Amino acid sequence: MDFHGRVALVTGASGGIGHATATRLAEAGADLALGYAGNAQAAEALAEHIRQMGQRSVTVKGDLADPNQLLTLVDTIEAHLGSIDILISNAGVGTRLPLEAISLEEWELTINVNLRSAFLLAQRVTLGMRERGWGRIVLVSSVAAFTGGIVGPHYAASKAGLIGLMHSLAGSLAPHGVTVNAVAPALIAATGMLPGNADEERALTLRIPVGRLGRPEEVAEVILSFVANPFITGQTLLVDGGIYPR
Ligand SMILES: NC(=O)c1ccc[n+]([C@@H]2O[C@H](COP(=O)([O-])OP(=O)(O)OC[C@H]3O[C@@H](n4cnc5c(N)ncnc54)[C@H](OP(=O)(O)O)[C@@H]3O)[C@@H](O)[C@H]2O)c1
């Protein structure tokens, strides 16, 4: 894997899976734009680490639920690093709620951050990817897209929507040298998506056939393999310890 000269945007790079993915992309030579919403400290520390590795890196703050902030974020990256070759649409929210407690605001927030932002970012960055005849997009979905999961219907719907988006983009962009794939993790440790409480996490582990939580690096490795391989597009790989055998 050699991504020297490629510019990658990882959204949600201040979180567990995004941090691991951005690190691996930088190790493989890419320059990195690190998207974040609130955790500037984590994003800045990672950018500094990447610069010490010899790659260029900028942090870009923006609420992906806001289309204007999203488009400004891409403009900022292009001004500092150049056109985006690799989009890892990873940022996500998921508040655990039962059906009757999901407000319209919660539904819209979840759909807008998890699904609409992936569509808008892809629509924006593929203009340049098509012109250059090379691009890679990986959407971070969830096992919830297939099983319903434990967060709630708002989250499951947003993650299932990403799979449909991935298939549509993959079909239309394949002739232009742009691949589009999805990864569907489940129960990954050291992320904001898990309760962070040992008892609850032990109970969740009982759901996983391999008998432990996943690691952010194990998701990052799959994302990297999608980026490296020009002959895989339109695929979803579950990184779920065997929860949903297909
Ligand atoms: N962890 C799991 O078990 C698991 C399982 C299945 C799928 N996933 C998916 O994996 C992806 C990464 O999550 P994670 O597990 O690494 O959790 P995480 O540590 O909570 O990271 C979430 C990231 O999303 C960013 N984010 C949240 N709301 C945002 C917004 N409105 N605008 C821009 N960025 C926003 C956060 O930024 P700040 O921290 O800066 O606010 C953070 O960087 C998510 O899409 C999640 O749904 C995770």
Tab-separated table of C-alpha atoms and ligand atoms in Angstrom:
chain	number	residue	atom	x	y	z
A	1	MET	CA	0.000	0.000	0.000
A	2	ASP	CA	1.472	3.301	-1.077
A	3	PHE	CA	-0.776	6.351	-0.926
A	4	HIS	CA	1.968	8.980	-1.216
A	5	GLY	CA	0.606	12.003	-3.071
A	6	ARG	CA	-3.003	11.135	-2.186
A	7	VAL	CA	-5.132	13.382	0.004
A	8	ALA	CA	-7.565	11.667	2.357
A	9	LEU	CA	-10.454	13.092	4.368
A	10	VAL	CA	-11.472	11.052	7.400
A	11	THR	CA	-14.578	12.426	9.084
A	12	GLY	CA	-14.898	11.707	12.781
A	13	ALA	CA	-11.104	11.452	13.036
A	14	SER	CA	-11.263	12.540	16.685
A	15	GLY	CA	-13.122	9.303	17.537
A	16	GLY	CA	-11.952	5.708	17.873
A	17	ILE	CA	-12.389	4.218	14.383
A	18	GLY	CA	-11.565	7.478	12.599
A	19	HIS	CA	-8.355	7.914	14.588
A	20	ALA	CA	-7.171	4.381	13.767
A	21	THR	CA	-8.068	4.768	10.086
A	22	ALA	CA	-6.386	8.149	9.677
A	23	THR	CA	-3.261	6.788	11.366
A	24	ARG	CA	-3.082	3.793	9.008
A	25	LEU	CA	-3.649	5.975	5.925
A	26	ALA	CA	-0.843	8.293	7.032
A	27	GLU	CA	1.449	5.317	7.666
A	28	ALA	CA	0.750	4.301	4.071
A	29	GLY	CA	1.821	7.761	2.878
A	30	ALA	CA	-1.412	9.747	2.468
A	31	ASP	CA	-1.834	13.369	3.514
A	32	LEU	CA	-4.693	13.680	5.976
A	33	ALA	CA	-7.579	16.040	6.597
A	34	LEU	CA	-9.010	15.184	10.002
A	35	GLY	CA	-12.675	16.050	10.478
A	36	TYR	CA	-14.089	16.588	13.955
A	37	ALA	CA	-17.049	18.254	15.649
A	38	GLY	CA	-16.104	19.029	19.263
A	39	ASN	CA	-12.957	17.188	20.304
A	40	ALA	CA	-10.303	19.557	18.983
A	41	GLN	CA	-7.670	18.176	21.333
A	42	ALA	CA	-7.840	14.645	19.917
A	43	ALA	CA	-7.837	15.908	16.333
A	44	GLU	CA	-4.910	18.302	16.882
A	45	ALA	CA	-2.839	15.655	18.661
A	46	LEU	CA	-3.373	13.246	15.778
A	47	ALA	CA	-2.512	15.898	13.182
A	48	GLU	CA	0.735	16.627	15.009
A	49	HIS	CA	1.548	12.900	15.147
A	50	ILE	CA	0.931	12.580	11.395
A	51	ARG	CA	3.106	15.605	10.619
A	52	GLN	CA	5.897	14.047	12.679
A	53	MET	CA	5.518	10.937	10.497
A	54	GLY	CA	6.306	13.150	7.496
A	55	GLN	CA	2.847	13.578	5.955
A	56	ARG	CA	0.845	16.777	5.688
A	57	SER	CA	-2.182	17.017	7.975
A	58	VAL	CA	-4.842	19.594	8.837
A	59	THR	CA	-7.753	19.455	11.249
A	60	VAL	CA	-11.166	20.643	10.043
A	61	LYS	CA	-13.917	21.423	12.511
A	62	GLY	CA	-17.484	21.238	11.285
A	63	ASP	CA	-20.939	20.021	12.185
A	64	LEU	CA	-21.773	17.583	9.394
A	65	ALA	CA	-25.481	18.003	10.120
A	66	ASP	CA	-25.111	21.478	8.599
A	67	PRO	CA	-24.688	21.350	4.796
A	68	ASN	CA	-23.051	24.782	4.703
A	69	GLN	CA	-20.399	23.835	7.260
A	70	LEU	CA	-19.837	20.590	5.373
A	71	LEU	CA	-19.154	22.342	2.069
A	72	THR	CA	-16.933	24.954	3.748
A	73	LEU	CA	-14.972	22.119	5.312
A	74	VAL	CA	-14.196	20.657	1.871
A	75	ASP	CA	-13.195	24.096	0.541
A	76	THR	CA	-10.805	24.511	3.487
A	77	ILE	CA	-9.195	21.135	2.839
A	78	GLU	CA	-8.751	21.872	-0.846
A	79	ALA	CA	-7.117	25.215	-0.022
A	80	HIS	CA	-4.609	23.574	2.349
A	81	LEU	CA	-3.956	20.106	0.938
A	82	GLY	CA	-5.446	20.037	-2.581
A	83	SER	CA	-8.255	17.879	-3.979
A	84	ILE	CA	-9.555	14.969	-1.965
A	85	ASP	CA	-8.705	11.549	-3.445
A	86	ILE	CA	-9.900	9.354	-0.575
A	87	LEU	CA	-13.087	9.949	1.425
A	88	ILE	CA	-13.675	7.927	4.562
A	89	SER	CA	-17.168	8.914	5.659
A	90	ASN	CA	-16.949	7.753	9.239
A	91	ALA	CA	-18.461	10.391	11.568
A	92	GLY	CA	-21.589	9.196	13.265
A	93	VAL	CA	-23.989	9.637	16.143
A	94	GLY	CA	-26.183	7.069	17.819
A	95	THR	CA	-28.158	7.747	20.973
A	96	ARG	CA	-29.655	4.540	22.354
A	97	LEU	CA	-33.417	5.072	22.493
A	98	PRO	CA	-36.572	2.943	22.388
A	99	LEU	CA	-39.001	3.506	19.532
A	100	GLU	CA	-41.472	5.589	21.533
A	101	ALA	CA	-38.770	7.989	22.773
A	102	ILE	CA	-37.347	9.007	19.401
A	103	SER	CA	-38.244	12.624	18.693
A	104	LEU	CA	-38.364	14.138	15.232
A	105	GLU	CA	-35.233	16.134	16.151
A	106	GLU	CA	-33.347	12.954	17.120
A	107	TRP	CA	-34.416	11.229	13.905
A	108	GLU	CA	-33.315	14.167	11.756
A	109	LEU	CA	-30.007	14.610	13.575
A	110	THR	CA	-29.153	10.933	13.189
A	111	ILE	CA	-30.112	10.779	9.523
A	112	ASN	CA	-28.377	14.069	8.719
A	113	VAL	CA	-25.069	13.277	10.423
A	114	ASN	CA	-24.894	9.583	9.531
A	115	LEU	CA	-26.454	9.484	6.058
A	116	ARG	CA	-27.052	12.890	4.479
A	117	SER	CA	-23.493	14.048	5.152
A	118	ALA	CA	-22.099	10.978	3.367
A	119	PHE	CA	-24.240	11.774	0.330
A	120	LEU	CA	-23.302	15.479	0.300
A	121	LEU	CA	-19.590	14.810	0.791
A	122	ALA	CA	-19.568	12.168	-1.933
A	123	GLN	CA	-21.487	14.437	-4.308
A	124	ARG	CA	-18.941	17.219	-3.711
A	125	VAL	CA	-15.662	15.295	-3.777
A	126	THR	CA	-16.471	12.994	-6.693
A	127	LEU	CA	-16.516	15.977	-9.082
A	128	GLY	CA	-12.715	16.100	-8.810
A	129	MET	CA	-12.262	12.335	-8.511
A	130	ARG	CA	-14.075	11.815	-11.816
A	131	GLU	CA	-11.967	14.468	-13.548
A	132	ARG	CA	-8.759	12.837	-12.318
A	133	GLY	CA	-10.008	9.298	-12.992
A	134	TRP	CA	-9.112	8.071	-9.496
A	135	GLY	CA	-10.951	8.046	-6.218
A	136	ARG	CA	-11.822	5.923	-3.225
A	137	ILE	CA	-14.833	6.205	-0.946
A	138	VAL	CA	-15.493	4.052	2.103
A	139	LEU	CA	-18.700	4.536	4.082
A	140	VAL	CA	-18.757	3.412	7.714
A	141	SER	CA	-22.097	1.688	8.225
A	142	SER	CA	-22.902	-0.762	11.038
A	143	VAL	CA	-24.088	-4.284	11.673
A	144	ALA	CA	-27.304	-2.492	12.687
A	145	ALA	CA	-28.012	-2.033	8.963
A	146	PHE	CA	-28.549	-5.808	8.792
A	147	THR	CA	-29.754	-6.835	12.238
A	148	GLY	CA	-31.437	-3.662	13.537
A	149	GLY	CA	-28.831	-3.561	16.309
A	150	ILE	CA	-29.202	-2.190	19.812
A	151	VAL	CA	-29.180	1.606	19.348
A	152	GLY	CA	-32.610	2.055	17.801
A	153	PRO	CA	-34.528	2.389	14.530
A	154	HIS	CA	-33.208	5.902	13.793
A	155	TYR	CA	-29.630	4.608	13.853
A	156	ALA	CA	-30.368	1.345	12.007
A	157	ALA	CA	-32.188	3.236	9.244
A	158	SER	CA	-29.329	5.702	8.812
A	159	LYS	CA	-26.794	2.877	8.562
A	160	ALA	CA	-28.945	0.828	6.164
A	161	GLY	CA	-29.332	3.956	4.019
A	162	LEU	CA	-25.552	4.079	3.659
A	163	ILE	CA	-25.585	0.634	2.060
A	164	GLY	CA	-28.052	1.767	-0.607
A	165	LEU	CA	-26.058	4.945	-1.159
A	166	MET	CA	-22.889	2.882	-1.533
A	167	HIS	CA	-24.460	0.632	-4.185
A	168	SER	CA	-25.770	3.566	-6.199
A	169	LEU	CA	-22.461	5.436	-6.097
A	170	ALA	CA	-20.422	2.320	-6.863
A	171	GLY	CA	-22.436	1.617	-10.000
A	172	SER	CA	-22.255	5.108	-11.428
A	173	LEU	CA	-18.627	5.828	-10.497
A	174	ALA	CA	-16.931	2.546	-11.450
A	175	PRO	CA	-16.236	3.645	-15.051
A	176	HIS	CA	-14.473	6.756	-13.698
A	177	GLY	CA	-11.854	4.954	-11.590
A	178	VAL	CA	-13.721	5.616	-8.358
A	179	THR	CA	-14.516	2.704	-6.051
A	180	VAL	CA	-17.145	2.875	-3.319
A	181	ASN	CA	-17.426	0.325	-0.526
A	182	ALA	CA	-18.800	0.058	2.993
A	183	VAL	CA	-17.613	-1.427	6.233
A	184	ALA	CA	-20.130	-2.513	8.860
A	185	PRO	CA	-18.584	-2.802	12.317
A	186	ALA	CA	-20.155	-3.937	15.569
A	187	LEU	CA	-19.199	-3.389	19.192
A	188	ILE	CA	-15.779	-1.814	18.766
A	189	ALA	CA	-13.955	-1.011	22.018
A	190	ALA	CA	-12.352	2.336	22.858
A	191	THR	CA	-14.928	4.345	20.911
A	192	GLY	CA	-17.566	6.833	21.993
A	193	MET	CA	-20.251	4.496	20.660
A	194	LEU	CA	-19.801	2.005	23.493
A	195	PRO	CA	-21.010	2.641	27.062
A	196	GLY	CA	-17.454	2.750	28.471
A	197	ASN	CA	-18.784	0.899	31.507
A	198	ALA	CA	-17.063	-2.440	32.234
A	199	ASP	CA	-20.205	-4.301	33.356
A	200	GLU	CA	-22.256	-3.193	30.348
A	201	GLU	CA	-19.407	-3.954	27.968
A	202	ARG	CA	-19.019	-7.436	29.474
A	203	ALA	CA	-22.710	-8.050	28.859
A	204	LEU	CA	-22.368	-6.868	25.260
A	205	THR	CA	-19.424	-9.224	24.747
A	206	LEU	CA	-21.764	-12.172	25.346
A	207	ARG	CA	-23.423	-11.299	22.006
A	208	ILE	CA	-20.180	-11.736	20.073
A	209	PRO	CA	-19.247	-15.249	18.875
A	210	VAL	CA	-15.488	-14.540	18.954
A	211	GLY	CA	-15.869	-13.653	22.638
A	212	ARG	CA	-14.467	-10.129	22.794
A	213	LEU	CA	-15.104	-6.594	21.604
A	214	GLY	CA	-13.552	-5.484	18.320
A	215	ARG	CA	-10.627	-3.087	18.006
A	216	PRO	CA	-10.619	0.153	15.986
A	217	GLU	CA	-7.482	-1.067	14.169
A	218	GLU	CA	-9.385	-4.135	12.933
A	219	VAL	CA	-11.901	-1.853	11.221
A	220	ALA	CA	-9.128	0.391	9.893
A	221	GLU	CA	-7.388	-2.582	8.237
A	222	VAL	CA	-10.515	-3.414	6.227
A	223	ILE	CA	-10.938	0.219	5.184
A	224	LEU	CA	-7.305	0.307	4.035
A	225	SER	CA	-7.765	-2.832	1.959
A	226	PHE	CA	-10.727	-1.224	0.166
A	227	VAL	CA	-8.639	1.863	-0.553
A	228	ALA	CA	-5.758	-0.243	-1.865
A	229	ASN	CA	-7.770	-2.470	-4.182
A	230	PRO	CA	-9.048	-0.955	-7.459
A	231	PHE	CA	-11.034	-4.099	-8.389
A	232	ILE	CA	-13.361	-4.160	-5.371
A	233	THR	CA	-16.380	-1.880	-5.500
A	234	GLY	CA	-19.974	-2.097	-4.340
A	235	GLN	CA	-19.106	-4.331	-1.377
A	236	THR	CA	-19.906	-4.311	2.318
A	237	LEU	CA	-17.682	-6.150	4.772
A	238	LEU	CA	-18.897	-6.784	8.294
A	239	VAL	CA	-16.303	-6.469	11.064
A	240	ASP	CA	-18.504	-7.886	13.792
A	241	GLY	CA	-16.841	-10.897	15.422
A	242	GLY	CA	-19.396	-13.182	13.791
A	243	ILE	CA	-22.595	-11.519	15.035
A	244	TYR	CA	-24.236	-11.589	11.614
A	245	PRO	CA	-23.025	-14.447	9.440
A	246	ARG	CA	-23.900	-13.914	5.762
B	1	LIG	N1	-17.960	1.684	17.926
B	1	LIG	C1	-18.785	0.774	17.453
B	1	LIG	O1	-19.035	-0.254	18.073
B	1	LIG	C2	-19.442	0.995	16.109
B	1	LIG	C3	-20.241	-0.026	15.589
B	1	LIG	C4	-20.849	0.153	14.361
B	1	LIG	C5	-20.651	1.333	13.652
B	1	LIG	N2	-19.878	2.317	14.185
B	1	LIG	C6	-19.718	3.551	13.423
B	1	LIG	O2	-18.366	3.907	13.365
B	1	LIG	C7	-18.257	5.312	13.122
B	1	LIG	C8	-17.183	5.894	14.005
B	1	LIG	O3	-17.617	5.892	15.350
B	1	LIG	P1	-16.700	5.433	16.568
B	1	LIG	O4	-17.111	4.080	16.910
B	1	LIG	O5	-15.271	5.699	16.280
B	1	LIG	O6	-17.277	6.398	17.711
B	1	LIG	P2	-16.739	7.761	18.340
B	1	LIG	O7	-15.450	7.486	19.028
B	1	LIG	O8	-17.875	8.275	19.149
B	1	LIG	O9	-16.489	8.732	17.100
B	1	LIG	C9	-17.544	9.458	16.487
B	1	LIG	C10	-16.921	10.566	15.657
B	1	LIG	O10	-17.948	11.264	14.945
B	1	LIG	C11	-17.771	12.665	15.124
B	1	LIG	N3	-19.055	13.361	15.041
B	1	LIG	C12	-20.157	13.147	15.797
B	1	LIG	N4	-21.128	14.013	15.448
B	1	LIG	C13	-20.627	14.798	14.472
B	1	LIG	C14	-21.129	15.887	13.718
B	1	LIG	N5	-22.381	16.365	13.904
B	1	LIG	N6	-20.329	16.468	12.787
B	1	LIG	C15	-19.074	16.016	12.598
B	1	LIG	N7	-18.542	14.978	13.261
B	1	LIG	C16	-19.299	14.383	14.202
B	1	LIG	C17	-17.145	12.816	16.513
B	1	LIG	O11	-16.503	14.074	16.614
B	1	LIG	P3	-16.148	14.776	18.046
B	1	LIG	O12	-15.680	13.679	18.950
B	1	LIG	O13	-15.066	15.741	17.689
B	1	LIG	O14	-17.388	15.419	18.539
B	1	LIG	C18	-16.193	11.623	16.512
B	1	LIG	O15	-14.989	11.956	15.877
B	1	LIG	C19	-19.667	5.884	13.357
B	1	LIG	O16	-20.289	6.163	12.119
B	1	LIG	C20	-20.390	4.745	14.061
B	1	LIG	O17	-21.774	4.786	13.826
B	1	LIG	C21	-19.266	2.173	15.392
